[in-house]
Amino acid sequence: MKVLYEDLSVIVCIKPVGISSQADKNGRESMVTILSEHTGGEIFPVHRLDKETGGVMVYAKTKKAAAVLSRDIAEHKFYKEYLALIHGVPEKSKDTLCDLLFHDKAKNKSYAVKRERRGVKKAELYYEVLETKENKGEKYSLLRVVLHTGRTHQIRVQFASRKMPLSGDRKYGAKDTCKKLGLMSSKLKFTHPETGETLEFTAKTDFTNF
């Protein structure tokens, strides 16, 4: 875990792959427990990353800061950018994808569905192809992805539903042998909850094998 920025209200860090971003009921190690030990105080999550996904995150150190950041996220004033390594090449070099997603909590898996019903939520993201390469006869694309909504496994299922699963994502149909999920949180930009200053942080690309 690497700390990029810290003050009395917030702490920005790089979440490692394999560590949960939020505390669970069993009290296992998570970013919340790690940061609490680091700061010696209470930590409040305001957004999440899948356990398999690493990258830049921000946590609040006070209830007031958590409330402000959570409100900004709900009002889409919180900028989140990702790097995604997918199988295949999208038809368009840049596009906005819109889907209806249903998350099955029992299976911890999301599905793209055709009609609205209970539990179905709209999901939207923007992507831009940065680079494409071929390896052992299969094409891969490195994408810059900007989330407009924050649904469970959103990036993973939106591309998998188009037969372009993320590298290493066997949960959603990838058949490669990569042990790491081809997804990372690469940039955050938000307004500081106390000072009103715009803060921006980036994480270095971790796809060294691409």
mmCIF file of C-alpha atoms in Angstrom:
data_model
loop_
_atom_site.group_PDB
_atom_site.id
_atom_site.type_symbol
_atom_site.label_atom_id
_atom_site.label_comp_id
_atom_site.label_asym_id
_atom_site.label_seq_id
_atom_site.Cartn_x
_atom_site.Cartn_y
_atom_site.Cartn_z
ATOM 1 C CA MET A 1 0.000 0.000 0.000
ATOM 2 C CA LYS A 2 1.418 3.376 -1.053
ATOM 3 C CA VAL A 3 0.126 6.713 0.254
ATOM 4 C CA LEU A 4 0.033 9.476 -2.373
ATOM 5 C CA TYR A 5 -1.496 12.228 -0.227
ATOM 6 C CA GLU A 6 -2.778 12.676 3.302
ATOM 7 C CA ASP A 7 -4.187 15.493 5.423
ATOM 8 C CA LEU A 8 -6.703 15.773 8.278
ATOM 9 C CA SER A 9 -9.693 15.045 6.025
ATOM 10 C CA VAL A 10 -8.649 12.548 3.357
ATOM 11 C CA ILE A 11 -6.029 9.986 2.459
ATOM 12 C CA VAL A 12 -5.237 8.960 -1.138
ATOM 13 C CA CYS A 13 -3.459 5.669 -1.721
ATOM 14 C CA ILE A 14 -2.668 2.899 -4.195
ATOM 15 C CA LYS A 15 -4.723 -0.181 -3.348
ATOM 16 C CA PRO A 16 -2.820 -3.419 -4.045
ATOM 17 C CA VAL A 17 -4.445 -6.256 -5.973
ATOM 18 C CA GLY A 18 -5.879 -8.909 -3.642
ATOM 19 C CA ILE A 19 -6.901 -6.573 -0.807
ATOM 20 C CA SER A 20 -10.579 -5.687 -0.261
ATOM 21 C CA SER A 21 -11.337 -1.985 -0.515
ATOM 22 C CA GLN A 22 -13.960 -2.138 2.250
ATOM 23 C CA ALA A 23 -14.151 -3.967 5.556
ATOM 24 C CA ASP A 24 -16.105 -7.238 5.656
ATOM 25 C CA LYS A 25 -18.205 -8.788 8.418
ATOM 26 C CA ASN A 26 -15.482 -11.304 9.298
ATOM 27 C CA GLY A 27 -12.953 -8.609 10.157
ATOM 28 C CA ARG A 28 -10.388 -9.781 7.617
ATOM 29 C CA GLU A 29 -7.615 -7.463 6.479
ATOM 30 C CA SER A 30 -8.834 -4.732 4.141
ATOM 31 C CA MET A 31 -7.795 -1.259 3.054
ATOM 32 C CA VAL A 32 -9.890 0.090 5.927
ATOM 33 C CA THR A 33 -7.957 -1.888 8.545
ATOM 34 C CA ILE A 34 -4.605 -1.125 6.896
ATOM 35 C CA LEU A 35 -5.299 2.618 6.710
ATOM 36 C CA SER A 36 -6.711 2.701 10.244
ATOM 37 C CA GLU A 37 -3.451 1.235 11.523
ATOM 38 C CA HIS A 38 -1.495 3.735 9.405
ATOM 39 C CA THR A 39 -3.411 6.817 10.605
ATOM 40 C CA GLY A 40 -4.319 5.673 14.096
ATOM 41 C CA GLY A 41 -7.896 6.796 13.523
ATOM 42 C CA GLU A 42 -11.169 5.884 11.875
ATOM 43 C CA ILE A 43 -11.368 5.453 8.080
ATOM 44 C CA PHE A 44 -14.526 5.963 6.004
ATOM 45 C CA PRO A 45 -14.828 4.371 2.522
ATOM 46 C CA VAL A 46 -16.594 6.528 -0.092
ATOM 47 C CA HIS A 47 -16.105 4.356 -3.192
ATOM 48 C CA ARG A 48 -14.885 0.831 -3.902
ATOM 49 C CA LEU A 49 -12.719 -1.296 -6.153
ATOM 50 C CA ASP A 50 -13.070 -5.025 -6.733
ATOM 51 C CA LYS A 51 -10.622 -7.117 -4.721
ATOM 52 C CA GLU A 52 -8.946 -8.166 -7.986
ATOM 53 C CA THR A 53 -8.466 -4.536 -9.067
ATOM 54 C CA GLY A 54 -5.659 -2.287 -7.852
ATOM 55 C CA GLY A 55 -5.014 1.404 -8.266
ATOM 56 C CA VAL A 56 -5.656 4.841 -6.844
ATOM 57 C CA MET A 57 -8.382 5.372 -4.222
ATOM 58 C CA VAL A 58 -9.413 8.055 -1.751
ATOM 59 C CA TYR A 59 -10.739 7.478 1.765
ATOM 60 C CA ALA A 60 -12.211 9.978 4.208
ATOM 61 C CA LYS A 61 -10.779 10.443 7.693
ATOM 62 C CA THR A 62 -13.847 12.212 9.115
ATOM 63 C CA LYS A 63 -17.605 11.686 8.849
ATOM 64 C CA LYS A 64 -17.988 15.184 7.409
ATOM 65 C CA ALA A 65 -15.468 14.546 4.642
ATOM 66 C CA ALA A 66 -17.127 11.202 3.882
ATOM 67 C CA ALA A 67 -20.530 12.862 3.540
ATOM 68 C CA VAL A 68 -19.209 15.527 1.156
ATOM 69 C CA LEU A 69 -17.304 13.054 -1.022
ATOM 70 C CA SER A 70 -20.252 10.638 -1.103
ATOM 71 C CA ARG A 71 -22.540 13.461 -2.190
ATOM 72 C CA ASP A 72 -20.130 14.476 -4.958
ATOM 73 C CA ILE A 73 -19.982 10.888 -6.198
ATOM 74 C CA ALA A 74 -23.794 10.675 -6.247
ATOM 75 C CA GLU A 75 -23.919 13.952 -8.197
ATOM 76 C CA HIS A 76 -21.295 12.731 -10.703
ATOM 77 C CA LYS A 77 -18.730 15.341 -9.628
ATOM 78 C CA PHE A 78 -16.099 12.693 -8.916
ATOM 79 C CA TYR A 79 -13.880 11.738 -11.874
ATOM 80 C CA LYS A 80 -12.676 8.127 -12.110
ATOM 81 C CA GLU A 81 -10.507 6.801 -14.918
ATOM 82 C CA TYR A 82 -9.328 3.236 -15.500
ATOM 83 C CA LEU A 83 -6.982 1.303 -17.759
ATOM 84 C CA ALA A 84 -8.465 -1.920 -19.094
ATOM 85 C CA LEU A 85 -6.788 -4.676 -21.109
ATOM 86 C CA ILE A 86 -9.401 -6.552 -23.136
ATOM 87 C CA HIS A 87 -9.545 -9.424 -25.606
ATOM 88 C CA GLY A 88 -10.247 -8.275 -29.145
ATOM 89 C CA VAL A 89 -10.554 -4.843 -30.758
ATOM 90 C CA PRO A 90 -13.670 -2.662 -30.441
ATOM 91 C CA GLU A 91 -15.369 -1.620 -33.684
ATOM 92 C CA LYS A 92 -14.982 2.050 -32.744
ATOM 93 C CA SER A 93 -11.759 3.604 -31.459
ATOM 94 C CA LYS A 94 -13.814 5.566 -28.916
ATOM 95 C CA ASP A 95 -17.424 5.261 -27.835
ATOM 96 C CA THR A 96 -19.919 5.446 -24.971
ATOM 97 C CA LEU A 97 -21.430 2.137 -23.853
ATOM 98 C CA CYS A 98 -24.870 2.052 -22.220
ATOM 99 C CA ASP A 99 -26.385 -1.091 -20.709
ATOM 100 C CA LEU A 100 -28.879 -2.321 -18.164
ATOM 101 C CA LEU A 101 -27.114 -4.413 -15.512
ATOM 102 C CA PHE A 102 -28.466 -6.812 -12.926
ATOM 103 C CA HIS A 103 -26.235 -7.904 -10.049
ATOM 104 C CA ASP A 104 -26.859 -11.351 -8.579
ATOM 105 C CA LYS A 105 -25.653 -10.998 -4.989
ATOM 106 C CA ALA A 106 -25.737 -14.752 -4.348
ATOM 107 C CA LYS A 107 -23.320 -15.384 -7.235
ATOM 108 C CA ASN A 108 -21.563 -12.017 -6.924
ATOM 109 C CA LYS A 109 -21.891 -11.640 -10.667
ATOM 110 C CA SER A 110 -23.476 -8.982 -12.890
ATOM 111 C CA TYR A 111 -25.368 -9.536 -16.116
ATOM 112 C CA ALA A 112 -26.340 -7.286 -19.024
ATOM 113 C CA VAL A 113 -30.119 -7.565 -19.506
ATOM 114 C CA LYS A 114 -32.581 -6.264 -22.073
ATOM 115 C CA ARG A 115 -35.443 -4.945 -19.932
ATOM 116 C CA GLU A 116 -35.818 -2.922 -16.764
ATOM 117 C CA ARG A 117 -37.074 -4.751 -13.703
ATOM 118 C CA ARG A 118 -36.431 -4.790 -9.999
ATOM 119 C CA GLY A 119 -32.725 -4.653 -9.246
ATOM 120 C CA VAL A 120 -31.725 -3.574 -12.768
ATOM 121 C CA LYS A 121 -29.667 -0.376 -13.051
ATOM 122 C CA LYS A 122 -28.416 1.708 -15.936
ATOM 123 C CA ALA A 123 -24.667 1.542 -16.562
ATOM 124 C CA GLU A 124 -22.690 3.940 -18.734
ATOM 125 C CA LEU A 125 -19.012 4.348 -19.526
ATOM 126 C CA TYR A 126 -16.779 5.983 -22.106
ATOM 127 C CA TYR A 127 -13.756 4.234 -23.587
ATOM 128 C CA GLU A 128 -10.899 5.125 -25.873
ATOM 129 C CA VAL A 129 -8.504 2.621 -27.479
ATOM 130 C CA LEU A 130 -4.905 3.498 -26.607
ATOM 131 C CA GLU A 131 -3.117 0.594 -28.283
ATOM 132 C CA THR A 132 -3.706 -2.827 -29.843
ATOM 133 C CA LYS A 133 -1.345 -5.790 -30.065
ATOM 134 C CA GLU A 134 -1.412 -9.427 -31.097
ATOM 135 C CA ASN A 135 -0.103 -12.276 -28.965
ATOM 136 C CA LYS A 136 -0.148 -15.939 -30.041
ATOM 137 C CA GLY A 137 -2.707 -15.187 -32.718
ATOM 138 C CA GLU A 138 -5.085 -13.271 -30.439
ATOM 139 C CA LYS A 139 -5.616 -9.520 -30.471
ATOM 140 C CA TYR A 140 -5.696 -7.421 -27.305
ATOM 141 C CA SER A 141 -6.585 -3.760 -26.769
ATOM 142 C CA LEU A 142 -5.497 -1.380 -24.030
ATOM 143 C CA LEU A 143 -8.296 1.071 -23.211
ATOM 144 C CA ARG A 144 -8.738 4.249 -21.242
ATOM 145 C CA VAL A 145 -12.118 3.977 -19.526
ATOM 146 C CA VAL A 146 -14.093 6.725 -17.799
ATOM 147 C CA LEU A 147 -17.021 5.627 -15.644
ATOM 148 C CA HIS A 148 -20.229 7.658 -15.774
ATOM 149 C CA THR A 149 -21.914 5.296 -13.300
ATOM 150 C CA GLY A 150 -20.478 3.000 -10.664
ATOM 151 C CA ARG A 151 -22.090 -0.442 -10.876
ATOM 152 C CA THR A 152 -20.701 -3.698 -9.503
ATOM 153 C CA HIS A 153 -18.234 -5.224 -12.014
ATOM 154 C CA GLN A 154 -19.440 -2.627 -14.518
ATOM 155 C CA ILE A 155 -16.383 -2.422 -16.771
ATOM 156 C CA ARG A 156 -15.913 -6.179 -16.678
ATOM 157 C CA VAL A 157 -19.463 -7.087 -17.662
ATOM 158 C CA GLN A 158 -20.008 -4.315 -20.213
ATOM 159 C CA PHE A 159 -17.052 -5.496 -22.298
ATOM 160 C CA ALA A 160 -17.640 -9.206 -21.632
ATOM 161 C CA SER A 161 -21.228 -8.869 -22.870
ATOM 162 C CA ARG A 162 -19.734 -7.691 -26.189
ATOM 163 C CA LYS A 163 -17.448 -10.743 -26.329
ATOM 164 C CA MET A 164 -14.402 -8.702 -25.288
ATOM 165 C CA PRO A 165 -13.711 -9.847 -21.699
ATOM 166 C CA LEU A 166 -10.879 -8.354 -19.715
ATOM 167 C CA SER A 167 -7.619 -10.260 -19.748
ATOM 168 C CA GLY A 168 -7.471 -12.701 -16.836
ATOM 169 C CA ASP A 169 -11.186 -12.309 -16.056
ATOM 170 C CA ARG A 170 -12.309 -15.946 -16.100
ATOM 171 C CA LYS A 171 -15.420 -15.008 -14.108
ATOM 172 C CA TYR A 172 -16.657 -13.222 -17.229
ATOM 173 C CA GLY A 173 -15.381 -15.532 -19.930
ATOM 174 C CA ALA A 174 -11.670 -14.797 -20.482
ATOM 175 C CA LYS A 175 -9.739 -17.893 -21.537
ATOM 176 C CA ASP A 176 -6.170 -16.604 -21.298
ATOM 177 C CA THR A 177 -3.707 -17.729 -18.634
ATOM 178 C CA CYS A 178 -3.032 -14.292 -17.147
ATOM 179 C CA LYS A 179 -3.253 -14.504 -13.357
ATOM 180 C CA LYS A 180 -4.039 -10.802 -12.865
ATOM 181 C CA LEU A 181 -7.203 -9.026 -13.920
ATOM 182 C CA GLY A 182 -6.519 -6.555 -16.739
ATOM 183 C CA LEU A 183 -7.997 -3.579 -14.921
ATOM 184 C CA MET A 184 -6.640 -0.805 -12.717
ATOM 185 C CA SER A 185 -7.840 2.499 -11.323
ATOM 186 C CA SER A 186 -5.450 4.902 -13.025
ATOM 187 C CA LYS A 187 -6.731 8.389 -12.160
ATOM 188 C CA LEU A 188 -8.913 10.188 -9.614
ATOM 189 C CA LYS A 189 -9.967 13.822 -9.654
ATOM 190 C CA PHE A 190 -12.181 15.316 -6.964
ATOM 191 C CA THR A 191 -12.860 18.446 -4.943
ATOM 192 C CA HIS A 192 -11.308 18.496 -1.486
ATOM 193 C CA PRO A 193 -14.198 18.325 1.017
ATOM 194 C CA GLU A 194 -12.777 21.076 3.245
ATOM 195 C CA THR A 195 -10.703 23.429 1.076
ATOM 196 C CA GLY A 196 -12.620 23.184 -2.206
ATOM 197 C CA GLU A 197 -9.343 22.630 -4.051
ATOM 198 C CA THR A 198 -9.362 20.313 -7.084
ATOM 199 C CA LEU A 199 -7.066 17.350 -6.451
ATOM 200 C CA GLU A 200 -5.870 14.928 -9.125
ATOM 201 C CA PHE A 201 -3.877 11.724 -8.679
ATOM 202 C CA THR A 202 -2.636 9.070 -11.101
ATOM 203 C CA ALA A 203 -1.236 5.558 -10.771
ATOM 204 C CA LYS A 204 1.461 4.139 -13.010
ATOM 205 C CA THR A 205 0.386 1.585 -15.620
ATOM 206 C CA ASP A 206 0.806 -1.953 -14.319
ATOM 207 C CA PHE A 207 0.408 -3.807 -17.621
ATOM 208 C CA THR A 208 4.120 -4.385 -18.205
ATOM 209 C CA ASN A 209 3.467 -7.545 -20.244
ATOM 210 C CA PHE A 210 1.235 -5.793 -22.786
#
